[in-house]
XYZ file of C-alpha atoms in Angstrom:
317
model
C -5.894 -22.569 41.141
C -9.288 -22.212 39.442
C -9.023 -18.431 39.816
C -5.541 -18.426 38.297
C -6.778 -20.580 35.434
C -9.685 -18.208 34.751
C -7.297 -15.224 34.765
C -4.976 -17.068 32.383
C -7.834 -17.855 29.984
C -9.107 -14.272 30.196
C -5.629 -12.911 29.474
C -5.178 -15.284 26.541
C -8.555 -14.331 25.060
C -7.706 -10.653 25.504
C -4.475 -11.123 23.544
C -6.274 -13.064 20.794
C -8.834 -10.265 20.456
C -6.139 -7.565 20.450
C -4.082 -9.123 17.635
C -7.132 -10.140 15.600
C -7.284 -7.048 13.326
C -3.520 -7.227 12.740
C -3.411 -10.943 11.890
C -6.511 -10.832 9.684
C -5.614 -7.517 8.036
C -2.028 -8.589 7.317
C -3.172 -11.917 5.839
C -5.700 -10.195 3.567
C -3.172 -7.544 2.475
C -0.495 -10.141 1.645
C -2.970 -12.231 -0.375
C -4.152 -9.150 -2.284
C -0.566 -8.101 -3.102
C 0.235 -11.500 -4.604
C -2.828 -11.251 -6.852
C -2.213 -7.730 -8.174
C 1.615 -7.650 -8.181
C 2.010 -7.543 -12.007
C -0.252 -4.469 -12.151
C 1.695 -2.851 -9.298
C 4.943 -3.514 -11.156
C 3.563 -1.872 -14.308
C 2.345 1.092 -12.234
C 5.809 1.751 -10.785
C 7.394 1.504 -14.231
C 4.910 3.977 -15.684
C 5.637 6.409 -12.853
C 9.401 6.149 -13.353
C 9.276 6.205 -17.165
C 8.980 9.998 -17.356
C 12.001 10.366 -15.060
C 14.176 7.845 -16.947
C 12.964 8.740 -20.460
C 12.186 12.486 -20.466
C 10.145 13.673 -23.431
C 9.059 10.196 -24.538
C 5.381 9.145 -24.432
C 4.575 6.817 -21.554
C 3.432 3.380 -22.788
C 0.242 1.817 -21.468
C 0.522 -0.766 -18.713
C -0.587 -3.689 -20.979
C 2.233 -2.705 -23.346
C 4.741 -2.572 -20.487
C 3.727 -6.002 -19.232
C 3.833 -7.449 -22.745
C 7.332 -6.052 -23.362
C 8.549 -7.448 -20.040
C 7.263 -10.935 -20.828
C 8.816 -10.874 -24.311
C 12.142 -9.510 -23.075
C 12.614 -11.231 -19.702
C 10.094 -14.085 -19.610
C 6.705 -14.628 -17.890
C 8.114 -14.653 -14.352
C 9.505 -11.125 -14.801
C 6.054 -9.718 -13.986
C 6.545 -11.076 -10.443
C 9.875 -9.331 -9.921
C 9.945 -8.105 -6.324
C 6.919 -10.104 -5.127
C 8.893 -11.170 -2.028
C 9.389 -7.512 -1.139
C 5.694 -6.828 -1.800
C 4.619 -9.558 0.634
C 7.220 -8.479 3.212
C 5.943 -4.906 2.862
C 2.367 -6.002 3.517
C 3.430 -8.061 6.533
C 4.833 -4.846 8.035
C 3.051 -1.842 6.505
C -0.217 -3.572 5.556
C -0.575 -5.341 8.892
C 0.038 -2.111 10.802
C -2.239 0.177 8.779
C -5.208 -2.198 8.722
C -4.795 -3.381 12.299
C -4.255 0.093 13.749
C -7.186 1.601 11.838
C -9.569 -1.043 13.139
C -8.122 -0.734 16.661
C -8.405 3.080 16.669
C -11.927 2.955 15.178
C -13.094 0.443 17.788
C -11.645 2.607 20.567
C -13.464 5.669 19.203
C -16.728 3.746 18.877
C -16.397 2.486 22.455
C -15.783 6.056 23.644
C -18.866 7.067 21.618
C -21.074 4.732 23.645
C -21.145 2.063 20.957
C -22.669 4.412 18.368
C -21.151 4.653 14.829
C -18.337 7.188 14.663
C -18.425 10.225 12.378
C -16.591 10.466 9.054
C -14.213 12.990 10.648
C -13.292 10.394 13.280
C -12.865 7.727 10.610
C -10.602 10.126 8.712
C -8.524 10.822 11.832
C -8.168 7.086 12.463
C -7.139 6.467 8.845
C -4.567 9.268 8.828
C -3.001 8.274 12.151
C -2.803 4.557 11.342
C -1.480 5.265 7.838
C 1.289 7.553 9.096
C 2.435 5.117 11.797
C 2.371 2.167 9.400
C 4.529 4.003 6.847
C 7.196 4.705 9.466
C 7.347 0.947 10.067
C 7.286 -0.186 6.439
C 9.318 2.421 4.475
C 12.613 0.431 4.276
C 10.826 -2.512 2.669
C 8.965 -0.092 0.397
C 12.318 1.283 -0.809
C 13.475 -2.274 -1.504
C 10.291 -2.978 -3.474
C 10.687 0.123 -5.662
C 14.371 -0.666 -6.296
C 13.595 -4.271 -7.263
C 10.800 -3.210 -9.606
C 12.797 -0.388 -11.220
C 16.143 -2.180 -11.595
C 15.227 -4.081 -14.746
C 14.238 -0.784 -16.420
C 17.823 0.426 -16.334
C 20.339 -0.289 -19.068
C 22.108 -3.644 -18.497
C 25.381 -1.940 -17.584
C 23.637 0.227 -14.970
C 21.620 -2.499 -13.277
C 22.239 -3.424 -9.655
C 20.877 -6.961 -10.200
C 19.305 -7.233 -6.758
C 18.530 -10.855 -5.867
C 15.664 -10.444 -3.403
C 14.311 -8.164 -0.690
C 16.989 -9.079 1.867
C 19.804 -8.601 -0.650
C 18.325 -5.232 -1.656
C 18.048 -4.019 1.939
C 21.612 -5.091 2.749
C 23.144 -3.627 -0.410
C 21.284 -0.305 -0.235
C 22.424 0.065 3.385
C 26.081 -0.821 2.721
C 26.385 1.080 -0.573
C 24.337 4.192 0.214
C 23.970 4.285 3.999
C 21.057 3.566 6.329
C 19.431 6.874 5.389
C 18.785 5.568 1.866
C 16.207 3.180 3.307
C 14.125 6.197 4.304
C 14.233 8.101 1.009
C 10.795 9.402 0.130
C 9.635 9.124 3.745
C 7.554 12.331 3.727
C 5.590 11.646 0.513
C 5.244 8.051 1.671
C 3.652 9.209 4.936
C 1.335 11.533 2.995
C 0.510 8.677 0.631
C -0.201 6.335 3.543
C -2.511 8.877 5.148
C -4.313 9.574 1.850
C -4.557 5.867 1.053
C -6.044 4.986 4.429
C -8.572 7.813 4.287
C -9.528 6.932 0.702
C -9.682 3.199 1.293
C -10.616 2.509 4.916
C -12.453 5.646 6.083
C -14.360 5.950 2.787
C -15.168 2.212 2.864
C -16.641 2.463 6.352
C -18.667 5.526 5.321
C -19.753 4.031 1.972
C -20.808 0.844 3.763
C -23.154 2.832 6.021
C -24.612 4.899 3.147
C -24.933 2.089 0.577
C -26.334 -0.242 3.241
C -29.196 2.201 3.859
C -29.797 2.720 0.128
C -29.809 -1.040 -0.541
C -31.925 -1.839 2.515
C -29.198 -3.999 4.039
C -30.320 -5.365 7.461
C -26.678 -5.894 8.549
C -27.478 -9.292 10.054
C -25.161 -9.956 13.025
C -23.490 -6.649 12.198
C -22.241 -7.956 8.831
C -23.134 -6.285 5.501
C -24.537 -8.232 2.563
C -22.340 -9.014 -0.440
C -23.954 -6.289 -2.580
C -23.146 -3.704 0.099
C -19.549 -4.962 0.353
C -19.043 -4.855 -3.421
C -20.474 -1.341 -3.810
C -18.535 0.011 -0.834
C -15.219 -1.583 -1.815
C -15.551 -0.335 -5.424
C -16.051 3.233 -4.146
C -13.144 2.829 -1.712
C -10.853 1.555 -4.481
C -11.512 4.673 -6.575
C -11.134 7.176 -3.729
C -7.961 5.461 -2.501
C -6.388 5.791 -5.964
C -7.562 9.367 -6.522
C -6.397 10.670 -3.142
C -3.003 8.985 -3.054
C -1.534 8.801 -6.572
C 0.315 12.195 -6.533
C 2.116 11.195 -3.329
C 2.710 7.662 -4.593
C 4.359 8.988 -7.750
C 6.679 11.335 -5.834
C 7.460 8.554 -3.370
C 8.499 6.210 -6.190
C 10.756 8.808 -7.806
C 12.426 9.861 -4.560
C 13.005 6.253 -3.501
C 14.526 5.348 -6.852
C 16.792 8.397 -7.280
C 20.546 7.938 -7.464
C 23.439 10.345 -7.942
C 24.154 11.467 -11.487
C 27.423 9.743 -12.490
C 28.685 12.955 -14.139
C 27.542 15.719 -11.779
C 27.350 13.639 -8.610
C 24.048 15.328 -7.744
C 20.709 13.808 -6.874
C 17.878 14.504 -9.362
C 15.676 15.926 -6.585
C 16.519 17.908 -3.447
C 13.357 16.820 -1.654
C 9.600 16.483 -1.968
C 9.003 20.163 -2.840
C 11.688 20.154 -5.554
C 10.311 16.868 -6.874
C 6.799 18.329 -7.079
C 8.065 21.506 -8.807
C 10.092 19.533 -11.374
C 7.175 17.228 -12.183
C 4.828 20.203 -12.602
C 7.360 22.142 -14.711
C 8.514 19.314 -16.968
C 5.361 17.176 -17.213
C 2.531 19.531 -16.295
C -0.266 18.958 -13.733
C -1.154 15.699 -15.442
C 2.338 14.476 -14.564
C 1.149 13.843 -11.012
C -1.334 11.336 -12.396
C 1.060 9.398 -14.656
C 0.137 5.741 -14.495
C -3.334 6.401 -13.085
C -4.866 3.614 -15.177
C -2.387 1.084 -13.794
C -2.619 2.645 -10.331
C -6.413 2.452 -10.300
C -6.198 -1.027 -11.805
C -3.964 -1.859 -8.858
C -5.832 0.034 -6.107
C -9.382 -1.031 -6.943
C -8.846 -4.825 -6.964
C -6.314 -4.562 -4.123
C -8.794 -2.651 -1.968
C -11.683 -4.919 -2.936
C -9.726 -8.107 -2.239
C -8.593 -6.787 1.160
C -11.976 -5.416 2.187
C -13.931 -8.450 0.981
C -11.524 -11.066 2.301
C -10.791 -9.427 5.678
C -14.265 -10.156 7.025
C -14.136 -13.790 5.825
C -10.649 -14.227 7.279
C -11.817 -12.633 10.534
C -14.767 -15.031 10.749
C -12.431 -18.003 10.198
C -9.976 -16.629 12.771
C -12.706 -16.297 15.391
C -14.030 -19.783 14.690
C -10.539 -21.238 15.061
C -9.270 -19.206 18.023
C -12.328 -18.565 20.208
């Protein structure tokens, strides 16, 4: 019986260790999304503004937020927050958990030595792509919720929440509508993970050496964390914004009521139309809001994950 008990404890501890990066990563991602949701909402609106108002100058994100509060009240800046949290519980949990799991496996195979940047990149791309496949339906719901109030009152769908959006999009447009923008979303997820997670791991090694960080108990000092997460926030935004913009437009597209045609035939047509109508800079519409979203989001996740992990280990082990 003692042997069985030891096996049971060993199996339980193995499970706790396996789910650790997923539980801690998902918690950190959900917390970060709640904090930066108004900026994320403004970012999506800036990206869709050129599509819905061709030829008009795109307002700044402070102006967009101000107009929303004046028009629809203070709580309007948290429109779709339930979808944002649900998205992080699926997509965020998977991308952070898988990246850490893949990285740990590579490091173990490397004899415990730090893995190369190429390996970190491969881990980030693989985990980002898999996570997007899991979280795209909720991502579609989030974009629809955030964009709905931009439409004219007579054209609004008036989605109630994430569940209502998922159900209505499926019944009104078919299950395939939940996977609109899948390809740019996968590319975005891969670019985001490389820019945020792989670059963070690399920046942590480099900045730690420059700052003389002893990495006590394997943990970096706060100055190293802040420098690394700031770099990761910028690279994540820079690498992923073109794909994020195309993803938002493809997910939000609906048939023209007159012609019955979709505005874009696919990712290539979307890219060509943006380049033709808005120029190369069109791919970076909303960069200020996007960076303002990515940098704090990345920093909150990266800084809080290690604290959450420490608390998790203290509670569970």
